[in-house]
PDB file of C-alpha atoms in Angstrom:
ATOM      1  CA  MET A   1       7.437   1.462  21.781  1.00 49.00           C
ATOM      2  CA  THR A   2       8.957   4.002  19.438  1.00 57.00           C
ATOM      3  CA  LYS A   3       7.379   5.369  16.273  1.00 58.00           C
ATOM      4  CA  GLU A   4       9.744   3.260  14.077  1.00 57.00           C
ATOM      5  CA  THR A   5       8.908  -0.105  15.743  1.00 55.00           C
ATOM      6  CA  SER A   6       5.132   0.618  15.817  1.00 47.00           C
ATOM      7  CA  GLU A   7       5.298   1.510  12.063  1.00 46.00           C
ATOM      8  CA  GLN A   8       6.951  -1.738  11.189  1.00 52.00           C
ATOM      9  CA  LYS A   9       4.477  -3.781  13.303  1.00 64.00           C
ATOM     10  CA  ASP A  10       1.213  -2.227  12.317  1.00 68.00           C
ATOM     11  CA  GLY A  11       1.802  -0.600   8.929  1.00 83.00           C
ATOM     12  CA  PHE A  12      -0.444   2.278  10.002  1.00 86.00           C
ATOM     13  CA  VAL A  13       0.299   4.675  12.818  1.00 90.00           C
ATOM     14  CA  HIS A  14      -2.141   7.539  13.658  1.00 90.00           C
ATOM     15  CA  GLU A  15      -0.638  10.189  15.909  1.00 91.00           C
ATOM     16  CA  ASN A  16      -1.669  13.804  16.464  1.00 93.00           C
ATOM     17  CA  GLY A  17      -4.112  13.767  13.510  1.00 93.00           C
ATOM     18  CA  VAL A  18      -1.520  12.473  11.076  1.00 93.00           C
ATOM     19  CA  THR A  19      -1.386   8.879   9.647  1.00 90.00           C
ATOM     20  CA  TYR A  20       2.039   7.412   9.005  1.00 92.00           C
ATOM     21  CA  PHE A  21       2.575   4.455   6.738  1.00 89.00           C
ATOM     22  CA  SER A  22       5.582   2.115   6.562  1.00 92.00           C
ATOM     23  CA  LYS A  23       7.285   1.908   3.152  1.00 93.00           C
ATOM     24  CA  ARG A  24       6.058  -1.636   2.658  1.00 93.00           C
ATOM     25  CA  THR A  25       2.377  -0.621   3.310  1.00 93.00           C
ATOM     26  CA  GLU A  26       2.616   2.411   1.013  1.00 93.00           C
ATOM     27  CA  ARG A  27       4.120   0.232  -1.786  1.00 95.00           C
ATOM     28  CA  ARG A  28       1.387  -2.325  -1.408  1.00 95.00           C
ATOM     29  CA  ILE A  29      -1.366   0.328  -1.511  1.00 95.00           C
ATOM     30  CA  LEU A  30       0.095   1.926  -4.631  1.00 97.00           C
ATOM     31  CA  PHE A  31       0.476  -1.459  -6.342  1.00 98.00           C
ATOM     32  CA  VAL A  32      -3.148  -2.334  -5.687  1.00 98.00           C
ATOM     33  CA  LEU A  33      -4.271   1.036  -6.939  1.00 98.00           C
ATOM     34  CA  THR A  34      -2.096   0.603 -10.039  1.00 98.00           C
ATOM     35  CA  MET A  35      -3.632  -2.769 -10.799  1.00 98.00           C
ATOM     36  CA  ALA A  36      -7.038  -1.453 -10.312  1.00 98.00           C
ATOM     37  CA  MET A  37      -6.540   1.318 -12.766  1.00 98.00           C
ATOM     38  CA  LEU A  38      -4.943  -1.100 -15.284  1.00 98.00           C
ATOM     39  CA  LEU A  39      -7.935  -3.380 -14.962  1.00 98.00           C
ATOM     40  CA  TRP A  40     -10.334  -0.446 -15.351  1.00 97.00           C
ATOM     41  CA  GLY A  41      -8.419   0.644 -18.491  1.00 96.00           C
ATOM     42  CA  VAL A  42      -8.731  -2.808 -19.951  1.00 96.00           C
ATOM     43  CA  VAL A  43     -12.427  -2.966 -19.310  1.00 96.00           C
ATOM     44  CA  GLU A  44     -13.028   0.412 -20.865  1.00 96.00           C
ATOM     45  CA  TYR A  45     -10.997  -0.540 -23.870  1.00 95.00           C
ATOM     46  CA  THR A  46     -12.777  -3.820 -24.454  1.00 95.00           C
ATOM     47  CA  ARG A  47     -16.181  -2.283 -24.036  1.00 94.00           C
ATOM     48  CA  GLU A  48     -15.804  -0.759 -27.465  1.00 89.00           C
ATOM     49  CA  PHE A  49     -15.763  -4.197 -29.079  1.00 87.00           C
ATOM     50  CA  PHE A  50     -19.069  -5.458 -27.436  1.00 80.00           C
TER      51      PHE A  50
END
């Protein structure tokens, strides 16, 4: 199995102390982190009203 096929299959590949992500996995992680920051911002903003 080459690195490209294992990346597409697993999403994460750890070789020689380095972790590789597929583009799809990286985009999902960044999307989830962005939504978490947005939710945190909304919570902090609405805390002023209560």
